[in-house]
Short mmCIF file of C-alpha atoms and ligand atoms in Angstrom, two decimals:
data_model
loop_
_atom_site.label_atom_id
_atom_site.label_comp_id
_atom_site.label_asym_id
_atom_site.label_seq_id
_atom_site.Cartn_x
_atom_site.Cartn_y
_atom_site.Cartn_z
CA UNK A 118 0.00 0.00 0.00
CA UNK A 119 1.06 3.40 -0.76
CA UNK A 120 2.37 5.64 2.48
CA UNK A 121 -0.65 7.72 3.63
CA UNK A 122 0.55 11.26 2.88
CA UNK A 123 -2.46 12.66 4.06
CA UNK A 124 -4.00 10.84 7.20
CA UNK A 125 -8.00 11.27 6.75
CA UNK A 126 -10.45 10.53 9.32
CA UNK A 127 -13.96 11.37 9.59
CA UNK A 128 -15.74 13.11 12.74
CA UNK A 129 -19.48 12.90 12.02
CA UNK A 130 -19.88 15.50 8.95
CA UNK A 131 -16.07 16.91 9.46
CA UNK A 132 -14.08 15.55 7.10
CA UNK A 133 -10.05 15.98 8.92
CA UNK A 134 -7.39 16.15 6.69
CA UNK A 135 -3.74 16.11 8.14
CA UNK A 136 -0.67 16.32 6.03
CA UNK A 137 1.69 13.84 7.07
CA UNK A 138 5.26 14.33 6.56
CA UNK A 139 6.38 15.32 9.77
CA UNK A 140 9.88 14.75 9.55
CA UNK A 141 10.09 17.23 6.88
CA UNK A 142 7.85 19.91 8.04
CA UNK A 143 5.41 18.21 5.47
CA UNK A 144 7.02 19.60 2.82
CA UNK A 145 5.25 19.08 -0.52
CA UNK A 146 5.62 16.46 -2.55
CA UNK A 147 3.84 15.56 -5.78
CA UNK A 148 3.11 12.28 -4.38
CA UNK A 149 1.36 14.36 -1.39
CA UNK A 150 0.06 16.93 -3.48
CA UNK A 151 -1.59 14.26 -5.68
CA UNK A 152 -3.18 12.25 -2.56
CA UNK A 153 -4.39 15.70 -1.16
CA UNK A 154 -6.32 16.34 -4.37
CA UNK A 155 -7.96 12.78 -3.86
CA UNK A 156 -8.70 13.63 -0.85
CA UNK A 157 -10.21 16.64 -1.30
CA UNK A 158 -12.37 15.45 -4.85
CA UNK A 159 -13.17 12.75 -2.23
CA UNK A 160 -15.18 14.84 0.35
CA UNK A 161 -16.68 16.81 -2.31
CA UNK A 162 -18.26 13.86 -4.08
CA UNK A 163 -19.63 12.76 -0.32
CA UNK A 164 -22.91 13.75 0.50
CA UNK A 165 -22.46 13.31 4.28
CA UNK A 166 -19.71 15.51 4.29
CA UNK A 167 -20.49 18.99 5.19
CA UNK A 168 -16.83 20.74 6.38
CA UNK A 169 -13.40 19.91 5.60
CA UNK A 170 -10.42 20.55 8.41
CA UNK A 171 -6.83 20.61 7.28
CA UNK A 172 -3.89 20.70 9.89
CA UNK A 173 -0.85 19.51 9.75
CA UNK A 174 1.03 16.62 11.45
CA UNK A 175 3.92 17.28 13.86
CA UNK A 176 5.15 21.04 14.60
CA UNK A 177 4.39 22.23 11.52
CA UNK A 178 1.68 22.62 9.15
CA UNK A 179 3.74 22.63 6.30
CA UNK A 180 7.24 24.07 4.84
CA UNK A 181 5.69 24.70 1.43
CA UNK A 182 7.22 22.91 -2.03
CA UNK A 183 9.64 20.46 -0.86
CA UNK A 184 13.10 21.77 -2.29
CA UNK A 185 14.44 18.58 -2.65
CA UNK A 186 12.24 17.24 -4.96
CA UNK A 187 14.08 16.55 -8.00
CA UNK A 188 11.56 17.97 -10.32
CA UNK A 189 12.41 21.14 -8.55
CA UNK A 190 15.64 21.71 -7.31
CA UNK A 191 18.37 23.11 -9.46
CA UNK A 192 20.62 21.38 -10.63
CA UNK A 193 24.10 21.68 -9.29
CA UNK A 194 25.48 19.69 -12.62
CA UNK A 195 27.43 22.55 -14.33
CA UNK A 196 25.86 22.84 -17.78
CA UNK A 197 22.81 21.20 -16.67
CA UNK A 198 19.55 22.09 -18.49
CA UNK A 199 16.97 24.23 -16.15
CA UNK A 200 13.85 22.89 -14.86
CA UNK A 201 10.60 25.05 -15.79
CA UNK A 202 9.43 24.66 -12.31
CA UNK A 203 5.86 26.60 -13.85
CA UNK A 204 5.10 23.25 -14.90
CA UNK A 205 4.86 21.78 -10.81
CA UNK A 206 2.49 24.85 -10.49
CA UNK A 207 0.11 23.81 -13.26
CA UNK A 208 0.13 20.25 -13.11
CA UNK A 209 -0.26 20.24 -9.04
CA UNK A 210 -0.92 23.89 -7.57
CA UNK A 211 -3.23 25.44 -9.48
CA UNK A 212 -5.99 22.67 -9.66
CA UNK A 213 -5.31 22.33 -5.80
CA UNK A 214 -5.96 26.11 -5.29
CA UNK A 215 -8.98 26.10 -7.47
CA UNK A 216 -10.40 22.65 -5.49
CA UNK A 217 -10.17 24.50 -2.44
CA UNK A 218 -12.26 27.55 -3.43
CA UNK A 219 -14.51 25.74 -5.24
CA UNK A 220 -15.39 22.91 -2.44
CA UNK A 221 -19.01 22.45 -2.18
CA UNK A 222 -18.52 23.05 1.76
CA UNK A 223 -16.39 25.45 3.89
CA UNK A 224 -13.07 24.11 4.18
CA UNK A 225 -11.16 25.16 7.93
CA UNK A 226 -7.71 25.27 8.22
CA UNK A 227 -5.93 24.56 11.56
CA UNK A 228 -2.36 26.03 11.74
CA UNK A 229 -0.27 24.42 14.17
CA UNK A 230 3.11 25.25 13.85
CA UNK A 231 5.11 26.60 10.84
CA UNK A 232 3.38 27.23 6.97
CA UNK A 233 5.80 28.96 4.37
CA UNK A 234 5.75 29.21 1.03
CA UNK A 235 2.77 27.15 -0.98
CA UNK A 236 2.33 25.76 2.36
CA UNK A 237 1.47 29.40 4.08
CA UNK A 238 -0.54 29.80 0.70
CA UNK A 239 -2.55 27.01 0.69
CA UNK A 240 -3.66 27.66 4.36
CA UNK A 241 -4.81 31.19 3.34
CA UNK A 242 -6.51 29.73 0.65
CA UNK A 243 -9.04 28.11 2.92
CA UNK A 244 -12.41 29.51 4.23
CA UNK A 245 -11.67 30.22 7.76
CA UNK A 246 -7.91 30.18 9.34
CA UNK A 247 -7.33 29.18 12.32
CA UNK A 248 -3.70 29.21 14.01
CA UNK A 249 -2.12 28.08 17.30
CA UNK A 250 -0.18 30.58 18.99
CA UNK A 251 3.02 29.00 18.19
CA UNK A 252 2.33 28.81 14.68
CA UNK A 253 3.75 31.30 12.01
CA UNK A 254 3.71 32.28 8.30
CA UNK A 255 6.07 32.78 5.97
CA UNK A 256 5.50 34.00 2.64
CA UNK A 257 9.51 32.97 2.09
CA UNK A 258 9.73 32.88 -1.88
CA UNK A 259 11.45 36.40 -2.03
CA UNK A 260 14.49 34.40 0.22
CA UNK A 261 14.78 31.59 -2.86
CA UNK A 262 14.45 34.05 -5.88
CA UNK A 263 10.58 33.00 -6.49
CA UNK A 264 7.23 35.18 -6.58
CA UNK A 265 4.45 33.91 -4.16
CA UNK A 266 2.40 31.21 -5.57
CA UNK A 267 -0.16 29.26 -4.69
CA UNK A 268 -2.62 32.19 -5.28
CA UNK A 269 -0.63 34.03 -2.54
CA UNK A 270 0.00 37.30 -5.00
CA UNK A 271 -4.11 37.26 -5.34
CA UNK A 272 -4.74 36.43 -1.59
CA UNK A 273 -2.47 38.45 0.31
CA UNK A 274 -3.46 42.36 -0.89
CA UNK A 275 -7.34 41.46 -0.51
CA UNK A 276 -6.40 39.95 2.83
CA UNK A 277 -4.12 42.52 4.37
CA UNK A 278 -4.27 45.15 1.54
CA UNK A 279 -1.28 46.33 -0.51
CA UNK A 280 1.33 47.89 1.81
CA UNK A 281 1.64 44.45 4.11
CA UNK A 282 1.34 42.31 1.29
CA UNK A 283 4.37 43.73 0.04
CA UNK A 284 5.87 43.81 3.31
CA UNK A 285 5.42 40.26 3.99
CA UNK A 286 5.93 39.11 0.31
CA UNK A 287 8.89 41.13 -0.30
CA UNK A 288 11.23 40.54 2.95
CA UNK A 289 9.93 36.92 3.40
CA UNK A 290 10.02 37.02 6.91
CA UNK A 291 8.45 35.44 9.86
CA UNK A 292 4.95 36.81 11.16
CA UNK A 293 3.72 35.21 14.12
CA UNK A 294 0.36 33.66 14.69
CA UNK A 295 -0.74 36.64 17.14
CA UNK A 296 0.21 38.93 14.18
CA UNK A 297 -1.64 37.31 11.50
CA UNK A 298 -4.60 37.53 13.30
CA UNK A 299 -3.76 41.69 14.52
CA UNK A 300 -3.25 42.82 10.69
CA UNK A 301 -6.76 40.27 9.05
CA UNK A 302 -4.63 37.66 7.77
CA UNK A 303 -6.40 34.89 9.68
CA UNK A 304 -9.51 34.42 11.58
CA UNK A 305 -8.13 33.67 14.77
CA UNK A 306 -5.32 32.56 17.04
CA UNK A 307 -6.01 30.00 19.92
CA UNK A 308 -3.66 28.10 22.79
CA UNK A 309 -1.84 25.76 20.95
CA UNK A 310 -2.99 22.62 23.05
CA UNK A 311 -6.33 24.11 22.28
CA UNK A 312 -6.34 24.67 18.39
CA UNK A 313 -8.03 20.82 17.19
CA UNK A 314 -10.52 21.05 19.16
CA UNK A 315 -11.62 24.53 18.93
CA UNK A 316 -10.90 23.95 14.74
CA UNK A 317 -12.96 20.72 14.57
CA UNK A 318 -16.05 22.42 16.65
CA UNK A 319 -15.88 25.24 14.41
CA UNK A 320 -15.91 22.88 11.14
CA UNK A 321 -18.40 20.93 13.72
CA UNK A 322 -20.46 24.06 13.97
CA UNK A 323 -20.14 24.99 9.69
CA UNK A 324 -21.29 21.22 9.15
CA UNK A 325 -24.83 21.97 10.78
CA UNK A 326 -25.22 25.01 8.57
CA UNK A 327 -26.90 25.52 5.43
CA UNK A 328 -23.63 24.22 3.41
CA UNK A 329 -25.28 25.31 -0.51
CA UNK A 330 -25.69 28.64 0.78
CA UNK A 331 -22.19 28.73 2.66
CA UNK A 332 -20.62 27.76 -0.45
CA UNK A 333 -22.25 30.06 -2.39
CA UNK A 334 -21.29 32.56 -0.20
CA UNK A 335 -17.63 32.24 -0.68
CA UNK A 336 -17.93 32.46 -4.16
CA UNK A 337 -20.06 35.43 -4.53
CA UNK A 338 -17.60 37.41 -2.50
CA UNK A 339 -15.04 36.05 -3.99
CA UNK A 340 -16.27 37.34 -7.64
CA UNK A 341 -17.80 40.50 -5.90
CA UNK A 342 -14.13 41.53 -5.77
CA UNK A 343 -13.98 41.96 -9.69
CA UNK A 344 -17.90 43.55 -9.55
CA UNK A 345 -18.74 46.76 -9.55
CA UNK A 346 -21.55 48.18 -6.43
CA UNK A 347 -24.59 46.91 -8.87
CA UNK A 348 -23.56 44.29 -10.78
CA UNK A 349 -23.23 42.65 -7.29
CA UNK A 350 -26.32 43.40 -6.00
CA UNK A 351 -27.81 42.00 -8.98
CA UNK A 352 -25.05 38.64 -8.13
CA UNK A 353 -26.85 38.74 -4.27
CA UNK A 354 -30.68 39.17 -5.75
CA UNK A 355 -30.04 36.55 -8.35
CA UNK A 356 -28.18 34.18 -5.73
CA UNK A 357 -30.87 34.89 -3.16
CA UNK A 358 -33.53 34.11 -5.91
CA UNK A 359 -31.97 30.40 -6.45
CA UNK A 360 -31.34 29.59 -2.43
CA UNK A 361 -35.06 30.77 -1.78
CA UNK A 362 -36.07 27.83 -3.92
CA UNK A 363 -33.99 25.32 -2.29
CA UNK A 364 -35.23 23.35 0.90
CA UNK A 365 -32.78 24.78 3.45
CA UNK A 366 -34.70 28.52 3.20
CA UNK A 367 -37.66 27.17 3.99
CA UNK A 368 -36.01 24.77 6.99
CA UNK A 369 -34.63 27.72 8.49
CA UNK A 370 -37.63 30.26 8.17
CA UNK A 371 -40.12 27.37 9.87
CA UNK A 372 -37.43 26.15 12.52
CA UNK A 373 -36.87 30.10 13.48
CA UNK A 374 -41.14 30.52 13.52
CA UNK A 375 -41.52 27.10 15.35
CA UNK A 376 -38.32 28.04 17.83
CA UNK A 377 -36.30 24.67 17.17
CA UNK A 378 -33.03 23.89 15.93
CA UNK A 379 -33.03 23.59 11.93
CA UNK A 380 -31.95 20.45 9.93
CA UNK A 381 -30.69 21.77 7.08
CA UNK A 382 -29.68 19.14 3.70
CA UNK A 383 -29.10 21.01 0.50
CA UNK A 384 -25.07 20.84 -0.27
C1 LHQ B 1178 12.41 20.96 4.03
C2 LHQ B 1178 11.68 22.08 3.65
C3 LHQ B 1178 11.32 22.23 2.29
C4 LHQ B 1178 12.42 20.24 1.87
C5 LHQ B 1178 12.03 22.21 5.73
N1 LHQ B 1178 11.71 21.28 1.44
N2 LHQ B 1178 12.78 20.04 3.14
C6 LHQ B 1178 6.24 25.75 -5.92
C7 LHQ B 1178 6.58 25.02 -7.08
C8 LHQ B 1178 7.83 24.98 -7.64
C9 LHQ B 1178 8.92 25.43 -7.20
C10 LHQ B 1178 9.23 26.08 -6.00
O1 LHQ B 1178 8.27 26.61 -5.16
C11 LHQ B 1178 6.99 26.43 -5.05
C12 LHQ B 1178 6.34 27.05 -3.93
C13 LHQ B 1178 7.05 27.06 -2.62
O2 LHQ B 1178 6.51 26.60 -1.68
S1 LHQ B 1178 8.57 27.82 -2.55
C14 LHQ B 1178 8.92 27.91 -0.85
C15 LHQ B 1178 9.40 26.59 -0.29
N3 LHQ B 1178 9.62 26.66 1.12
C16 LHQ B 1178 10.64 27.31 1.70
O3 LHQ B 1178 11.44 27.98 1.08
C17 LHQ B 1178 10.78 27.13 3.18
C18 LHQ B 1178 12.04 26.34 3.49
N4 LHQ B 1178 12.10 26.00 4.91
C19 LHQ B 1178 12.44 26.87 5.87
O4 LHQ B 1178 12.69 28.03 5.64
C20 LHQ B 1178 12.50 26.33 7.26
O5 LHQ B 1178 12.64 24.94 7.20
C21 LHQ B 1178 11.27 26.69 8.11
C22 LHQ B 1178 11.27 28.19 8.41
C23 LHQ B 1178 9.97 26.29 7.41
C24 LHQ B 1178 11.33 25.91 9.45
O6 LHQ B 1178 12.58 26.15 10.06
P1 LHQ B 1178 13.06 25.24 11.28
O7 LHQ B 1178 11.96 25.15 12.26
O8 LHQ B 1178 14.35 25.81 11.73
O9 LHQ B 1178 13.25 23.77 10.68
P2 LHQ B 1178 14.43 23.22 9.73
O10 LHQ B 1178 14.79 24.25 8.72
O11 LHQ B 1178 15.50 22.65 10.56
O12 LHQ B 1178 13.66 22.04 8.94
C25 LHQ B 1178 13.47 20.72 9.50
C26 LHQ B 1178 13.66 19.70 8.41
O13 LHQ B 1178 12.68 19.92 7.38
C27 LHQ B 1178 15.01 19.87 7.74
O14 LHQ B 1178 15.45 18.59 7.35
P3 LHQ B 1178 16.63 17.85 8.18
O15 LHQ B 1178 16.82 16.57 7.45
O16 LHQ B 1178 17.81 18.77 8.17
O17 LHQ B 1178 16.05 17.67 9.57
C28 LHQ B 1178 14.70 20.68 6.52
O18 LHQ B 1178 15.61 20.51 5.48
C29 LHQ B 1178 13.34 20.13 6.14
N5 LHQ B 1178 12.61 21.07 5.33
N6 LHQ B 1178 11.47 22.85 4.73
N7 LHQ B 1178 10.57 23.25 1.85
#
C-alpha cells in the first residue's frame, strides 16, 4: 500500500485532513500533493460531508514545495539544463488552489506550527484560518528568488491590503500567529494545546449550517471583488432568488417561527 501522505479521518460531517510528513515539516511532494487532491475530490463527491479541516502533522503545518524534490531543485550539474518549475504549479498547484475555493462546503484550516511558502498559501486559501499561537507564516519565496504562488499574489493584498502584502511578500520574513490575526490575515489565534478542538467544533459548527448557501457565499464574495456596487447586487438578488427555492430557506424560516433547531440538507 502506498504511504498515507495525508491521514484522513472522519468526525461525524467533518471531514479531517492532516498532512503527514512530519519529519520534513510536510514539505510538498507531488506524491502528497496528488493524494491531497484525492482527498479533497473525495469529500466533495460525499454527501455526508459537510466541512473539511486541514492541519498539519507534527510542529508544523507545512514548509511549502519540498526543495528537494528533484523535479524542482536546481541542478548543481554545471551545464545542466533548467527545470521550468511553472510546470509543478500547473500540473499540481493550481488545480489544488482552485479545489479549495470551489469545495461544495467550507473548508477550515488549523495552523499548528510553521506554513511557508505554498504551504502558508494554501492555508490562506481556505475559508476560515485558524492558528495556534506558536504557529507562524512565511510567505519565504522572495528568500529563494521565487514570486508567491499558490494564489498568494491574489490572496495576500485582498487579505491585508497592498502595503503588508508587500511587506510580507517582499522581505519573506516570519509573522507570528498573534500577528496574523492583529493585521486580518487569519480568523483567529487559539492556545496551541487548544487549536483541534476549537478547529474541529468550528468545522463541527459549519457542518450543521446551510452548506449550498455557505458555499455560495464564498464564491459570490469572492467574484464580488472583480464587480462593480450593482452588478453585485444584482449577483446577491439573483443568488438569493436560487437559495429561496432550495429546501434549506424554507427549513430555516419554519425552525426560526416554530423556535427549534433547523436540519438543514441542500449541499
Ligand atoms: C524541508 C523544507 C522544504 C524540503 C524544511 N523542502 N525540506 C512551488 C513550485 C515549484 C517550485 C518552488 O516553489 C513552489 C512554492 C514554494 O513553496 S517555494 C517555498 C518553499 N519553502 C521554503 O522555502 C521554506 C524552506 N524551509 C524553511 O525556511 C525552514 O525549514 C522553516 C522556516 C519552514 C522551518 O525552520 P526550522 O523550524 O528551523 O526547521 P528546519 O529548517 O530545521 O527544517 C526541518 C527539516 O525539514 C530539515 O530537514 P533535516 O533533514 O535537516 O532535519 C529541513 O531541510 C526540512 N525542510 N522545509 N521546503
Amino acid at each position: 500500500m502506498s504511504e498515507q501522505l495525508i491521514q484522513i479521518e472522519q468526525h461525524g460531517a467533518v471531514r479531517l485532513l492532516r498532512l503527514n510528513r512530519p519529519e520534513a515539516l510536510n514539505a510538498l511532494t507531488a506524491a502528497m500533493l496528488g493524494q491531497l487532491r484525492q482527498a479533497l475530490e473525495a469529500a466533495a463527491a460525499d454527501g455526508a460531508t459537510r466541512a473539511v479541516l486541514i492541519t498539519g502533522a507534527g510542529r508544523a503545518f507545512s514548509a511549502g514545495q519540498d526543495l528537494a524534490d528533484p523535479h524542482v531543485a536546481p541542478s548543481r550539474e554545471p551545464g545542466a539544463a533548467p527545470k521550468d518549475i511553472g510546470q509543478i504549479l500547473d500540473h499540481y498547484y493550481i488545480p489544488l488552489a482552485l479545489r479549495l475555493r470551489s469545495m461544495p462546503v467550507p473548508v477550515v484550516a488549523a495552523v499548528n506550527g510553521v506554513a511557508a511558502g505554498a504551504g502558508a498559501n494554501m492555508a490562506l486559501g481556505c475559508d476560515l484560518v485558524l492558528a495556534s499561537e506558536g504557529a507562524s507564516f512565511i510567505q519565504a519565496f522572495s528568500k529563494i528568488g521565487l514570486v508567491p504562488d499558490c494564489g498568494g499574489t491574489w490572496l495576500l493584498p485582498r487579505l491585508v491590503g497592498r502595503a503588508k502584502a508587500l511587506e510580507l511578500a517582499l522581505l519573506g520574513d516570519r509573522l507570528k500567529a498573534v500577528d496574523a490575526e492583529r493585521i486580518g490575515l487569519i480568523a483567529r489565534v487559539v492556545p496551541d494545546a487548544e487549536l483541534l478542538d476549537t478547529a474541529m467544533a468550528l468545522a463541527q459548527k459549519l457542518a450543521a449550517m446551510p452548506t449550498r448557501a455557505l458555499a455560495e457565499t464564498r464564491r459570490a464574495l469572492d467574484d464580488a471583488l472583480k464587480l462593480e456596487f450593482e452588478p453585485a447586487l444584482k449577483r446577491e438578488a439573483a443568488l438569493q432568488s436560487q437559495l429561496g427555492f432550495a429546501y434549506d430557506y424554507q427549513e430555516g424560516v419554519a425552525a426560526f417561527m416554530d423556535k427549534r433547531q433547523p436540519e438543514f440538507q441542500d449541499r
